Amino acid sequence: MPETNRPLVISAPAPRTLELIFTPAALMRLHERYRVVEADADDIAGLGADILAGARYIIGQPPLSEETLGGMPALRAVLNVESNLVNNMPYEVLFQRGIHVVTTGQVFAEPVAEMGLAMALNLARGIVDADLAFREGRELWGGEGNRSARLLSGSEIGIIGFGDLGKALNRVLSGFRAKIRVHDPWLPASMLREAGVEPAPLATVLAESDFVFVVAAVTSENEGFLGAEAFAAMRRGAAFILLSRAGVVDFDALVAAVESGHILAASDVFPEEPLPLDHPLRRLPGFLRSAHRAGALDVAFKRMGEMVLEDMDLMDRGLPPMRCKRAERETVARMRSRPVSVN
Amino acid sequence: MPETNRPLVISAPAPRTLELIFTPAALMRLHERYRVVEADADDIAGLGADILAGARYIIGQPPLSEETLGGMPALRAVLNVESNLVNNMPYEVLFQRGIHVVTTGQVFAEPVAEMGLAMALNLARGIVDADLAFREGRELWGGEGNRSARLLSGSEIGIIGFGDLGKALNRVLSGFRAKIRVHDPWLPASMLREAGVEPAPLATVLAESDFVFVVAAVTSENEGFLGAEAFAAMRRGAAFILLSRAGVVDFDALVAAVESGHILAASDVFPEEPLPLDHPLRRLPGFLRSAHRAGALDVAFKRMGEMVLEDMDLMDRGLPPMRCKRAERETVARMRSRPVSVN
Amino acid sequence: MPETNRPLVISAPAPRTLELIFTPAALMRLHERYRVVEADADDIAGLGADILAGARYIIGQPPLSEETLGGMPALRAVLNVESNLVNNMPYEVLFQRGIHVVTTGQVFAEPVAEMGLAMALNLARGIVDADLAFREGRELWGGEGNRSARLLSGSEIGIIGFGDLGKALNRVLSGFRAKIRVHDPWLPASMLREAGVEPAPLATVLAESDFVFVVAAVTSENEGFLGAEAFAAMRRGAAFILLSRAGVVDFDALVAAVESGHILAASDVFPEEPLPLDHPLRRLPGFLRSAHRAGALDVAFKRMGEMVLEDMDLMDRGLPPMRCKRAERETVARMRSRPVSVN
Amino acid sequence: MPETNRPLVISAPAPRTLELIFTPAALMRLHERYRVVEADADDIAGLGADILAGARYIIGQPPLSEETLGGMPALRAVLNVESNLVNNMPYEVLFQRGIHVVTTGQVFAEPVAEMGLAMALNLARGIVDADLAFREGRELWGGEGNRSARLLSGSEIGIIGFGDLGKALNRVLSGFRAKIRVHDPWLPASMLREAGVEPAPLATVLAESDFVFVVAAVTSENEGFLGAEAFAAMRRGAAFILLSRAGVVDFDALVAAVESGHILAASDVFPEEPLPLDHPLRRLPGFLRSAHRAGALDVAFKRMGEMVLEDMDLMDRGLPPMRCKRAERETVARMRSRPVSVN
């Protein structure tokens, strides 16, 4: 296609790179279909009036002033290749103009769900410590080694939050004949029932589960909402698995609850990352650690590029984006996740 | 029910005990419905002619001579509470007389399948070593820690053997949208297709899978059939997960294949149990160890009792047993598993 | 709750009525939570400035002028209790202001999907004519009566359109082990794959299916897109099942294709409703008729009220509606369905 | 393969024919692998001592005397290509010798299940009468035509009998989110639970279902067990769908229950086949008729041949047959179905 006919895309995916989120083949398709202008995320305005005037899409979430946006009449979407929405552009203006702001965090749902299931099975069967004991010649054979072992099959499972990640978790749990209760105040009960899960208040999810998965985004309303009281309400020996953001949990209370032997726990996220070398979580028995690596698989990043291409194709045809998740006027301001600094 | 009206059951479950395989409630039901005579497994004949003449069921698989059986005209079933069939009774005589010989190994299918899935996820995500590294302050964060990480979702999976365990594995894998190929020469291809898996020759299963699960019973025909050639045929980096019996694998070849970095592996069974303290498997990187504890959960043992009660109830009503697995004339002599010595 | 604290709802659901769409219990909840003002749909402005100023929701899709909307600063949503969007309000203004326009047509998905499956099975097995023959003593027994009978199980199925109805159809087909191809140009291929169906061009869906279900909404772009050429491309003896809107099909061509014996067909919608008494479709062999009754079940209408209550509850809490389907800026103007005149 | 090396098969499939149950390709495979001797079913002994002595399999269920069997030392299986077991051979002798007697009735499960679902949907939506009314210009449009219409989705469903047909029915119902209760006294409750259905007594299944499917084989114990009392126990307006054998139902009581308007019904089987021309069932409103054609599809018959080939292949390799259903010592004598006279 001649240069001038290809729609113009501003590329500012930092801290991602196009190479991270597109396979070589997808990157080639991107360039075939679009005129891609690489931009310094911190100086979109510096691209000049012509570029701004012609731009149809922005890949990334660079800071955008109202004035800059004013010079971008052709803009249809900001395709944020993170899971977070940073408060660095006038969302209200974007919504008014019908410019979509979409995120690609869905790509992490599947890898994180698999890690969550792995964590649950590990806690249920004590796999890490059993392997370590075996390496050291201290292993217990057969039933001897299963004093506290448990099945997921037929268990009661609670999921807190039922966005993409909660749904992916529900899917990988589908072969376990478990009773799954979900707490998500942002979704109507009937939609949870249609997904085959039982809607339940938070207190029920905590008190009636053998495994509790926390996959809720952190918002202005739920920071630290899972603390000492929540852990005390859990069944003795139940497993608490944190997969979304550290901000929703009071970690001191979590350490105490695990230390006391009341619950087991696993987490992929931590109040500080990296965690200080002397942090008690590093050596806490009954706790399984993952260094924020549940989602960050190359295959997940590469799906971001596919999603971006699929939604730009729909928008090129005058249709709304269906693949990525759209930011919502009502909730965009409530999101409290920190921006990613590493991939 | 008056003593004399209750059907007579000879109890000889060693090395199990009635307390291991029945919950207190189930044990009460057993005694309410049946007159239970506890026997020394090594001296069934010693129970005396009256007991033998009246016995309807034997729980356990004690040695039985043709002569002893001759004195047991009322016998309907030997309910073996193991997974193995020991060659200690004249099976042909039992089959001729229509006396069912049933096993309860199915109870282990679900726990072993969960352990198998856990092993696969552990190998795919390097969970044990990542937790160890975290304890020691050597952890890698985010994508850095995922260089060799992989998903089960969308992967190609091979299952060797499709008895109760293979079916349970297929079920816990049902949420992963994986392509599952199965090799089982004892089942017709159309039955595998009906179960939603693709029947395939062994060579295809080995060469085309990202994860290979071995759940085949060891028979007179397949001892050591998975050796150096099989491992060499596998994809580089694929995971080999052994869940059934050590006898089907050449362990020296397995150690070599893992040591070379060609494949990853996990096993619940070992050529010697306990494994010698200096065995290379104890410290082999890329290998996940489980000390024959995948199935031996209390909840599994307790289901044995339920199965026994359900099938005795059917047989009491003149119906065939449907819950336990029946020994087959054609295959009973091919089974090569060692008897269990510990539970 | 005191009158003045309850949010104000304008009720203008014609041609529906509140009694049609709410169960008595749901209607009570509506009145408990909201102050409901019944309005003449043709004169919303006539409600007076105070009512307009306070109104948070409109149930129904009455004509609204830009001026009237200008006097409704508190309006959060228009909850249209039809499946259609009539061009009787300035949608662009509503979108700019972030006022949601939602439809409840999803309630018809399940009943229509069941009717669609019933039609497919009826055509496959000739059930109507077999019952008629039986009444008249002309029935053929056993295999004699099955010369053209076919199974859905294992067949190839095409679905044109994959909105709520297409998804519901896919769900009721889930037990049939069929290969399902879907054509929907408004959805990215990867989302179809995630739903377990194969994305395909229209030509493939037509040519490679034993059963073709048409569940696409009629738009400005697809009127009459299924005509003589489409039917000729279908497999001989295949079944064409129309469930969405008559406007997408050239009915003369459909009559000809069925009359010639090339395909079988069923339809719930017709170019004129009621259909003239002398229309050839009334007596066309190989054609199954349903008088636009596939969706209009009382249970479906009652779910509309539940959906409205669930979404108003979310919006009362400052959240976006999740239960009903939101009109989209890009597509609202393309919808070409006629308004419903009967329920 | 040289004539003498191929295993010998006696073919006596009457009233079936080899052409009915084998595709041309399968028939070719049969002849390539086996030496097939066509026999007059009524004179197997007349084949001569050599043929009898060498025969490994019999396809069909011809009368066999103990003496004839005595001359057949190589016989491994009688592959009955019907669903019925006729009492025309000394089963006890066959069981003692370990000669398998297998049936291929499973092939009908899928077609009959589809017909059963079609019947349920037809009764729920009044499809036959609505189409008739439409032909005659009497149709009612939209909700007017749905006064008694109902959904399967979310309904309560009862299944009586859970053999191959009950399982196939459960599978085609899997997309309907229905509560399914099953009564089958020949199966332990835990197996029903594992299949995802709720085991229930007959009385509960009758009283708590919107749709009752009868798929139980007729035995010496259940002849006519569904009579006036059973129908009276059903919910008003519920649907009774008979798919297995007429013998389990009191048809006069069924006619009365439908005539009174208490229930709707459908049946594929009748007390006399063909049914007399003046039988009230022929014109009974609220009753849907199928002339014993639910299972008799060509594709079903052809699967018989595949099953026979698959099981003979297993037995050739010294394995037990797994594909066909084996007759059981305990129940063979209880089966009361009449032999088929037409295919």
Short mmCIF file of N, CA and C in Angstrom, two decimals, chain C residues 223-264:
data_model
loop_
_atom_site.label_atom_id
_atom_site.label_comp_id
_atom_site.label_asym_id
_atom_site.label_seq_id
_atom_site.Cartn_x
_atom_site.Cartn_y
_atom_site.Cartn_z
N GLU C 223 -28.42 -6.53 4.22
CA GLU C 223 -29.80 -6.81 3.83
C GLU C 223 -29.83 -7.75 2.63
N GLY C 224 -30.58 -8.82 2.77
CA GLY C 224 -30.75 -9.77 1.68
C GLY C 224 -29.48 -10.45 1.22
N PHE C 225 -28.48 -10.53 2.10
CA PHE C 225 -27.19 -11.08 1.63
C PHE C 225 -27.23 -12.59 1.44
N LEU C 226 -28.28 -13.24 1.88
CA LEU C 226 -28.38 -14.68 1.68
C LEU C 226 -29.44 -14.95 0.61
N GLY C 227 -28.97 -15.15 -0.61
CA GLY C 227 -29.88 -15.32 -1.73
C GLY C 227 -29.58 -16.58 -2.53
N ALA C 228 -29.98 -16.57 -3.78
CA ALA C 228 -29.89 -17.76 -4.63
C ALA C 228 -28.48 -18.35 -4.66
N GLU C 229 -27.51 -17.46 -4.74
CA GLU C 229 -26.13 -17.94 -4.82
C GLU C 229 -25.72 -18.67 -3.55
N ALA C 230 -26.12 -18.09 -2.42
CA ALA C 230 -25.80 -18.71 -1.13
C ALA C 230 -26.44 -20.10 -1.03
N PHE C 231 -27.71 -20.21 -1.41
CA PHE C 231 -28.38 -21.51 -1.27
C PHE C 231 -27.77 -22.53 -2.23
N ALA C 232 -27.41 -22.07 -3.42
CA ALA C 232 -26.80 -22.99 -4.39
C ALA C 232 -25.47 -23.52 -3.87
N ALA C 233 -24.78 -22.70 -3.06
CA ALA C 233 -23.47 -23.11 -2.55
C ALA C 233 -23.58 -24.14 -1.44
N MET C 234 -24.78 -24.29 -0.89
CA MET C 234 -24.93 -25.24 0.23
C MET C 234 -24.92 -26.69 -0.26
N ARG C 235 -24.59 -27.59 0.68
CA ARG C 235 -24.61 -29.02 0.37
C ARG C 235 -26.03 -29.46 0.04
N ARG C 236 -26.14 -30.37 -0.88
CA ARG C 236 -27.46 -30.93 -1.19
C ARG C 236 -28.01 -31.61 0.07
N GLY C 237 -29.24 -31.29 0.41
CA GLY C 237 -29.88 -31.90 1.58
C GLY C 237 -29.58 -31.20 2.89
N ALA C 238 -28.73 -30.19 2.85
CA ALA C 238 -28.41 -29.47 4.09
C ALA C 238 -29.61 -28.67 4.56
N ALA C 239 -29.57 -28.25 5.81
CA ALA C 239 -30.70 -27.54 6.41
C ALA C 239 -30.30 -26.09 6.69
N PHE C 240 -31.19 -25.19 6.30
CA PHE C 240 -30.98 -23.75 6.49
C PHE C 240 -32.00 -23.27 7.52
N ILE C 241 -31.55 -22.70 8.60
CA ILE C 241 -32.44 -22.36 9.71
C ILE C 241 -32.29 -20.87 10.03
N LEU C 242 -33.36 -20.13 9.80
CA LEU C 242 -33.32 -18.68 9.97
C LEU C 242 -33.98 -18.29 11.28
N LEU C 243 -33.21 -17.64 12.14
CA LEU C 243 -33.71 -17.33 13.48
C LEU C 243 -33.68 -15.86 13.82
N SER C 244 -32.98 -15.04 13.02
CA SER C 244 -32.82 -13.65 13.44
C SER C 244 -33.87 -12.73 12.79
N ARG C 245 -33.61 -12.27 11.59
CA ARG C 245 -34.51 -11.32 10.96
C ARG C 245 -34.69 -11.69 9.49
N ALA C 246 -35.90 -11.52 9.01
CA ALA C 246 -36.19 -11.87 7.62
C ALA C 246 -35.35 -11.04 6.65
N GLY C 247 -34.98 -9.84 7.05
CA GLY C 247 -34.30 -8.92 6.15
C GLY C 247 -32.99 -9.42 5.58
N VAL C 248 -32.36 -10.38 6.22
CA VAL C 248 -31.06 -10.84 5.71
C VAL C 248 -31.20 -11.85 4.58
N VAL C 249 -32.43 -12.33 4.35
CA VAL C 249 -32.63 -13.41 3.38
C VAL C 249 -33.50 -12.94 2.21
N ASP C 250 -33.17 -13.41 1.03
CA ASP C 250 -34.03 -13.25 -0.15
C ASP C 250 -35.00 -14.43 -0.13
N PHE C 251 -36.22 -14.18 0.32
CA PHE C 251 -37.17 -15.28 0.53
C PHE C 251 -37.61 -15.97 -0.76
N ASP C 252 -37.68 -15.24 -1.85
CA ASP C 252 -38.06 -15.90 -3.10
C ASP C 252 -37.01 -16.94 -3.47
N ALA C 253 -35.76 -16.57 -3.28
CA ALA C 253 -34.69 -17.52 -3.56
C ALA C 253 -34.73 -18.70 -2.60
N LEU C 254 -35.09 -18.43 -1.36
CA LEU C 254 -35.18 -19.51 -0.37
C LEU C 254 -36.29 -20.50 -0.76
N VAL C 255 -37.45 -19.95 -1.14
CA VAL C 255 -38.55 -20.82 -1.57
C VAL C 255 -38.09 -21.69 -2.75
N ALA C 256 -37.42 -21.06 -3.69
CA ALA C 256 -36.97 -21.81 -4.88
C ALA C 256 -35.99 -22.92 -4.50
N ALA C 257 -35.08 -22.61 -3.60
CA ALA C 257 -34.06 -23.60 -3.22
C ALA C 257 -34.68 -24.79 -2.49
N VAL C 258 -35.69 -24.53 -1.67
CA VAL C 258 -36.35 -25.63 -0.96
C VAL C 258 -37.25 -26.40 -1.92
N GLU C 259 -37.95 -25.67 -2.76
CA GLU C 259 -38.87 -26.29 -3.72
C GLU C 259 -38.12 -27.26 -4.66
N SER C 260 -36.93 -26.86 -5.03
CA SER C 260 -36.14 -27.68 -5.94
C SER C 260 -35.61 -28.94 -5.26
N GLY C 261 -35.75 -29.00 -3.92
CA GLY C 261 -35.22 -30.15 -3.20
C GLY C 261 -33.75 -30.02 -2.85
N HIS C 262 -33.12 -28.89 -3.21
CA HIS C 262 -31.68 -28.79 -2.93
C HIS C 262 -31.40 -28.70 -1.44
N ILE C 263 -32.20 -27.94 -0.72
CA ILE C 263 -32.00 -27.82 0.73
C ILE C 263 -33.35 -27.95 1.46
N LEU C 264 -33.24 -28.16 2.78
CA LEU C 264 -34.38 -28.06 3.67
C LEU C 264 -34.26 -26.72 4.39
#
